Short mmCIF file of C-alpha atoms in Angstrom, two decimals:
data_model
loop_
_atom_site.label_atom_id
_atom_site.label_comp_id
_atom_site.label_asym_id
_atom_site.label_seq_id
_atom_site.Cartn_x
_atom_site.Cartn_y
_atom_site.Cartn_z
CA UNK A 48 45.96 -1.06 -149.68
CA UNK A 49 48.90 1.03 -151.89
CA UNK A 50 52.07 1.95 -150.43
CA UNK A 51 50.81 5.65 -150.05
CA UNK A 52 47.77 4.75 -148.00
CA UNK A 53 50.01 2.28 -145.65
CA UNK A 54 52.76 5.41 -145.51
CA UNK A 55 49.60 7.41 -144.63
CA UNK A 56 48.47 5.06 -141.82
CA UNK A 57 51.47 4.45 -140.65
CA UNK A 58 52.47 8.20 -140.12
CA UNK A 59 48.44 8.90 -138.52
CA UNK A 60 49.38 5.90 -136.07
CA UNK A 61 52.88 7.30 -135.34
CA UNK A 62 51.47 11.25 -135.40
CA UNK A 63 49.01 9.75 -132.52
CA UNK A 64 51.01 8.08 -130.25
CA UNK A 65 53.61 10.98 -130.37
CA UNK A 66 50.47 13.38 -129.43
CA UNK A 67 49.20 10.81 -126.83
CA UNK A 68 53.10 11.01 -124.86
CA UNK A 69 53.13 14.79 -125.51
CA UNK A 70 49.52 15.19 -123.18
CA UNK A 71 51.51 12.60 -120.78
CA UNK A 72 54.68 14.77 -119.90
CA UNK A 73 52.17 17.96 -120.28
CA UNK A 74 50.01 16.77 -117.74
CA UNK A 75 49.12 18.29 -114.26
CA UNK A 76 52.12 17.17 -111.50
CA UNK A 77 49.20 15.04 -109.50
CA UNK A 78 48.61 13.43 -113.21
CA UNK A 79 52.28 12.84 -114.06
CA UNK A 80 52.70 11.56 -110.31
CA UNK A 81 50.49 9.09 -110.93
CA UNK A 82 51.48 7.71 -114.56
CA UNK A 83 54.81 7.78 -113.50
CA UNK A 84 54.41 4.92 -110.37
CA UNK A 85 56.67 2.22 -110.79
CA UNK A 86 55.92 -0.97 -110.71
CA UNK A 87 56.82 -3.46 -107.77
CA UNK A 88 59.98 -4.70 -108.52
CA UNK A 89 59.43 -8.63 -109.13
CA UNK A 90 61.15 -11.69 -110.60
CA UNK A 91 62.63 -12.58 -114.38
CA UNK A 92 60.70 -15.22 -116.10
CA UNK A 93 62.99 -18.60 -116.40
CA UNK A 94 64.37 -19.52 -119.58
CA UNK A 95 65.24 -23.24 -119.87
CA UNK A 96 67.30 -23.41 -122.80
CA UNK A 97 67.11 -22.87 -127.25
CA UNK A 98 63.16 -23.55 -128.44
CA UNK A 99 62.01 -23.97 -132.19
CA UNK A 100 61.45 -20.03 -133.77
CA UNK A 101 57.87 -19.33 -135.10
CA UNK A 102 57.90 -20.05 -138.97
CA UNK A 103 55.56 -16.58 -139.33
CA UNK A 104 58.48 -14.92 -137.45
CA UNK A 105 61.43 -16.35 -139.66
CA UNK A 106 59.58 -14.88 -142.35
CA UNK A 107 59.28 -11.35 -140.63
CA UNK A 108 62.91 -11.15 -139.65
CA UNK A 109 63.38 -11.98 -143.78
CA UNK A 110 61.52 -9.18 -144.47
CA UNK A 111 62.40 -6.97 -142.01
CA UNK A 112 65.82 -7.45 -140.79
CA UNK A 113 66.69 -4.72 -138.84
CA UNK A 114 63.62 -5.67 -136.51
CA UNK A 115 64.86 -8.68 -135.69
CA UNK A 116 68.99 -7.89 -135.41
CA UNK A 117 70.41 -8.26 -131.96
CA UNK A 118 72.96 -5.44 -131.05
CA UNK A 119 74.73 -7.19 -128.54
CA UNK A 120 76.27 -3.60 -127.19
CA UNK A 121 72.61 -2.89 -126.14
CA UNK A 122 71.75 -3.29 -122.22
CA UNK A 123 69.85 -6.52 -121.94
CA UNK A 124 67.61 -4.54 -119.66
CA UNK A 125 65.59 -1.45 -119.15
CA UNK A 126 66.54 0.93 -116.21
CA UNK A 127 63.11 2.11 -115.67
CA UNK A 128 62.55 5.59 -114.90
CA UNK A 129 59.47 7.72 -114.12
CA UNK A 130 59.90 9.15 -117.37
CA UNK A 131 60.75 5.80 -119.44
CA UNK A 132 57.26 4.20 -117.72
CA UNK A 133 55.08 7.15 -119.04
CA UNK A 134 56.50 6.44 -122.04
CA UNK A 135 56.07 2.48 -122.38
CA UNK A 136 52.30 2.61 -120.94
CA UNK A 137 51.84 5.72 -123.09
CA UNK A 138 52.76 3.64 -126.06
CA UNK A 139 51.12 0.27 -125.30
CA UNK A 140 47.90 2.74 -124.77
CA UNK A 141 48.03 4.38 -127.59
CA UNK A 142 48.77 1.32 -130.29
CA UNK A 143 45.94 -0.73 -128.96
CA UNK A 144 43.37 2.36 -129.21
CA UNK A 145 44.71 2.77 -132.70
CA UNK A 146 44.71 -0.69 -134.25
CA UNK A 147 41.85 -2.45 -135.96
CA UNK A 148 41.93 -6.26 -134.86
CA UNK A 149 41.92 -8.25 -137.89
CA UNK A 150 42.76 -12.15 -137.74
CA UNK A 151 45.50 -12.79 -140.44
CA UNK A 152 42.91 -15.34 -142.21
CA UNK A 153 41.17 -12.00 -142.83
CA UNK A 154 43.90 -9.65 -143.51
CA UNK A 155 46.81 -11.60 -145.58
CA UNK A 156 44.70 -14.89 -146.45
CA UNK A 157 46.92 -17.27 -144.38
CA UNK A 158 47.06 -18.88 -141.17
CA UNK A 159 49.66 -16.73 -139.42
CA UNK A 160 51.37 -13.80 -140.81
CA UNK A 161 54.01 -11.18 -138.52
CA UNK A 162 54.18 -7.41 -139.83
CA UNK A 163 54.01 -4.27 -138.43
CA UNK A 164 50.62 -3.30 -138.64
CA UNK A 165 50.92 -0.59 -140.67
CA UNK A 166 47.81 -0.46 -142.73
CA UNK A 167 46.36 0.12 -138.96
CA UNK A 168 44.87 -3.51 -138.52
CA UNK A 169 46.74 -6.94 -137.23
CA UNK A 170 46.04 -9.53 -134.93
CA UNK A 171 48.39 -9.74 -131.81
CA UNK A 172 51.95 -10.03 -132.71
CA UNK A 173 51.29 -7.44 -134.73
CA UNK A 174 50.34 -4.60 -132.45
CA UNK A 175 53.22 -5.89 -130.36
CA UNK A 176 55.58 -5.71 -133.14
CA UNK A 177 54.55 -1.99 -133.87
CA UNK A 178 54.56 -1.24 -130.10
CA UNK A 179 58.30 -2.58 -129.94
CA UNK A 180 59.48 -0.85 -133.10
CA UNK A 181 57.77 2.84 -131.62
CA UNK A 182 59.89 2.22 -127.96
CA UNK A 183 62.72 1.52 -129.97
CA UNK A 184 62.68 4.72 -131.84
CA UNK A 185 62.12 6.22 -128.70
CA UNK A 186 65.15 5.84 -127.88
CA UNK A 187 64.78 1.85 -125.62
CA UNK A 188 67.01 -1.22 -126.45
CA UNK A 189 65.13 -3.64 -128.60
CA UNK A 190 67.37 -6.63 -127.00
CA UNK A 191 65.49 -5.83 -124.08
CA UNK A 192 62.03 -6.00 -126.15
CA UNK A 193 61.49 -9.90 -126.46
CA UNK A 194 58.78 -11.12 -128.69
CA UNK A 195 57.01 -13.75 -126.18
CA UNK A 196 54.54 -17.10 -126.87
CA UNK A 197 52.01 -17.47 -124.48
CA UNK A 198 48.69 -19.15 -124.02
CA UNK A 199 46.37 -17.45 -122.81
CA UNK A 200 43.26 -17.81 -120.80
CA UNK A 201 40.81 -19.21 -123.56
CA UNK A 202 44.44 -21.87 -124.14
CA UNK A 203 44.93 -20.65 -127.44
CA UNK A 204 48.15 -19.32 -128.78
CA UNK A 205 49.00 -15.70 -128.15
CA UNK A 206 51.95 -12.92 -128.90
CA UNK A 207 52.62 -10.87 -126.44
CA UNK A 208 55.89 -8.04 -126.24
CA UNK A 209 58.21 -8.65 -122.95
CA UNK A 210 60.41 -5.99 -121.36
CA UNK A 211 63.51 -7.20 -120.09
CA UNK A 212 63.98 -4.48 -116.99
CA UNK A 213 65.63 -4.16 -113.46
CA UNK A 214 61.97 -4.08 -112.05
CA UNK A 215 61.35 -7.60 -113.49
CA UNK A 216 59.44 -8.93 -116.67
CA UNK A 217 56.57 -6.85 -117.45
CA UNK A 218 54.12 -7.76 -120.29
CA UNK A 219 52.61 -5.37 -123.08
CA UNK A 220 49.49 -6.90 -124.03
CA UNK A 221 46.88 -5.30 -126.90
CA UNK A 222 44.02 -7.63 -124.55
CA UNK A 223 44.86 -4.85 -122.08
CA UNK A 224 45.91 -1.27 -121.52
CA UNK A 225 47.67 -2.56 -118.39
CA UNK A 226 51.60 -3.11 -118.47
CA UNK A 227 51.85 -6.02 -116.03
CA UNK A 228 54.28 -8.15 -114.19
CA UNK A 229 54.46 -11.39 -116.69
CA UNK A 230 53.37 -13.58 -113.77
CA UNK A 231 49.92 -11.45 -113.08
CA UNK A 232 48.88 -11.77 -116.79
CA UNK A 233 47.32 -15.30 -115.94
CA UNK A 234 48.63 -16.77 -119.29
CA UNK A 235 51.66 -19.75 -119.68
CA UNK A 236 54.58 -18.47 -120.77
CA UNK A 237 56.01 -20.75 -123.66
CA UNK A 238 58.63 -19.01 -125.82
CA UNK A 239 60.37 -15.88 -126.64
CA UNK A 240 62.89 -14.43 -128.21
CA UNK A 241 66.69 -14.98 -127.24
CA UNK A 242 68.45 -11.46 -126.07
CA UNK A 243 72.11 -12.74 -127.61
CA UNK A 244 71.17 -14.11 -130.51
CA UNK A 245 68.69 -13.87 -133.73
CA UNK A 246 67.10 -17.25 -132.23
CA UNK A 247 64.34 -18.43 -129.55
CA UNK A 248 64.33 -19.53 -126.00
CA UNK A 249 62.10 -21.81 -124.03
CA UNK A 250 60.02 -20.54 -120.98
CA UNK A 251 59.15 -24.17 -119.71
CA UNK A 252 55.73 -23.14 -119.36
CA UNK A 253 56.04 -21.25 -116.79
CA UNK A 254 52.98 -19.14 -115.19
CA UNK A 255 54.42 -17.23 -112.25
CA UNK A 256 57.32 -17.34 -109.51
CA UNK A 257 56.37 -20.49 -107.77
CA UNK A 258 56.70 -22.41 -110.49
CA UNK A 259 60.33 -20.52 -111.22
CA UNK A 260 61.06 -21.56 -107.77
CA UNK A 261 60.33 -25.03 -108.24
CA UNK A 262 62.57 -25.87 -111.27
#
């Protein structure tokens, strides 16, 4: 695809999710009341220390820098507000409606390949990559968007994007338009990003608050 055609794509799939948080806040007051419920508040996932990065991301941070810098000045959480929450489900929504699934086999002609998605199709990191990068420009802290390894319920390998907030860990998924608490996904947590640092941190395979408990 040219450069004009991804710019094209890129500003349709930016244009939409825009429109799609635009009919959120416009919405009737029994509407907004109900996209704006919180969530339960719930535990962190544990982290257990540095883990290896994913090769595919090392090259994506090369590439795109400024997606993978850590402002350390940032909260390392989100205060969630009714307004913030319309926003984040609005977005995870809206990106997964808009995104062709296309295995990077198919798409780049390699195993495993991070971008942004901005031809409009990916595989998973991707749509979580774009989902992260639209929150950020909507004004959220990317330290408190963590890139996240799971595997998921088939046990293959899976990218998934993890909000850092005061409500607990909750999971944005393109398998679902749900934004869940990272211990009702049903998937075993294995990585993510580091919040201080351009690096990686181990989950310790961790599936839900029991486990946390027992370690």
């Amino acid at each position: 695809m040219t450069g004009a055609s991804e710019g094209m794509t890129r500003r349709m799939i930016t244009r939409g999710v825009a429109v799609a948080l635009a009919v959120l806040a416009g919405g009737s007051p029994g509407q907004a009341q109900t996209l704006a419920a919180l969530p339960a508040p719930t535990l962190a996932a544990p982290t257990l220390g540095t883990a290896r990065p994913i090769a595919a991301w090392t090259d994506f941070c090369r590439r795109y820098a400024s997606e993978c810098a850590v402002d350390v000045s940032e909260p390392d959480t989100i205060t969630l507000s009714p307004r913030l929450w319309q926003t984040i489900t609005g977005v995870n929504r809206s990106v997964n409606s808009r995104i062709r699934p296309l295995t990077d086999q198919e798409h780049w002609g390699v195993p495993d390949r991070w971008d942004l998605a901005e031809d409009g199709t990916g595989d998973c990191e991707d749509y979580q990559l774009l989902k992260r990068k639209l929150l950020a420009e909507s004004g959220l802290p990317r330290r408190a968007m963590r890139m996240t390894v799971v595997i998921d319920e088939k046990g293959e390998g899976h990218a998934v994007l993890m909000l850092r907030t005061d409500r607990g860990d909750l999971v944005l998924d393109n398998k679902t338009s749900a934004v869940l608490p990272w211990h009702r996904t049903g998937y075993t947590f294995i990585k993510r990003e580091a919040q201080d640092a351009v690096a990686w941190v181990s989950l310790g395979g961790a599936t839900g608050p029991t486990m946390t408990a027992n370690r």
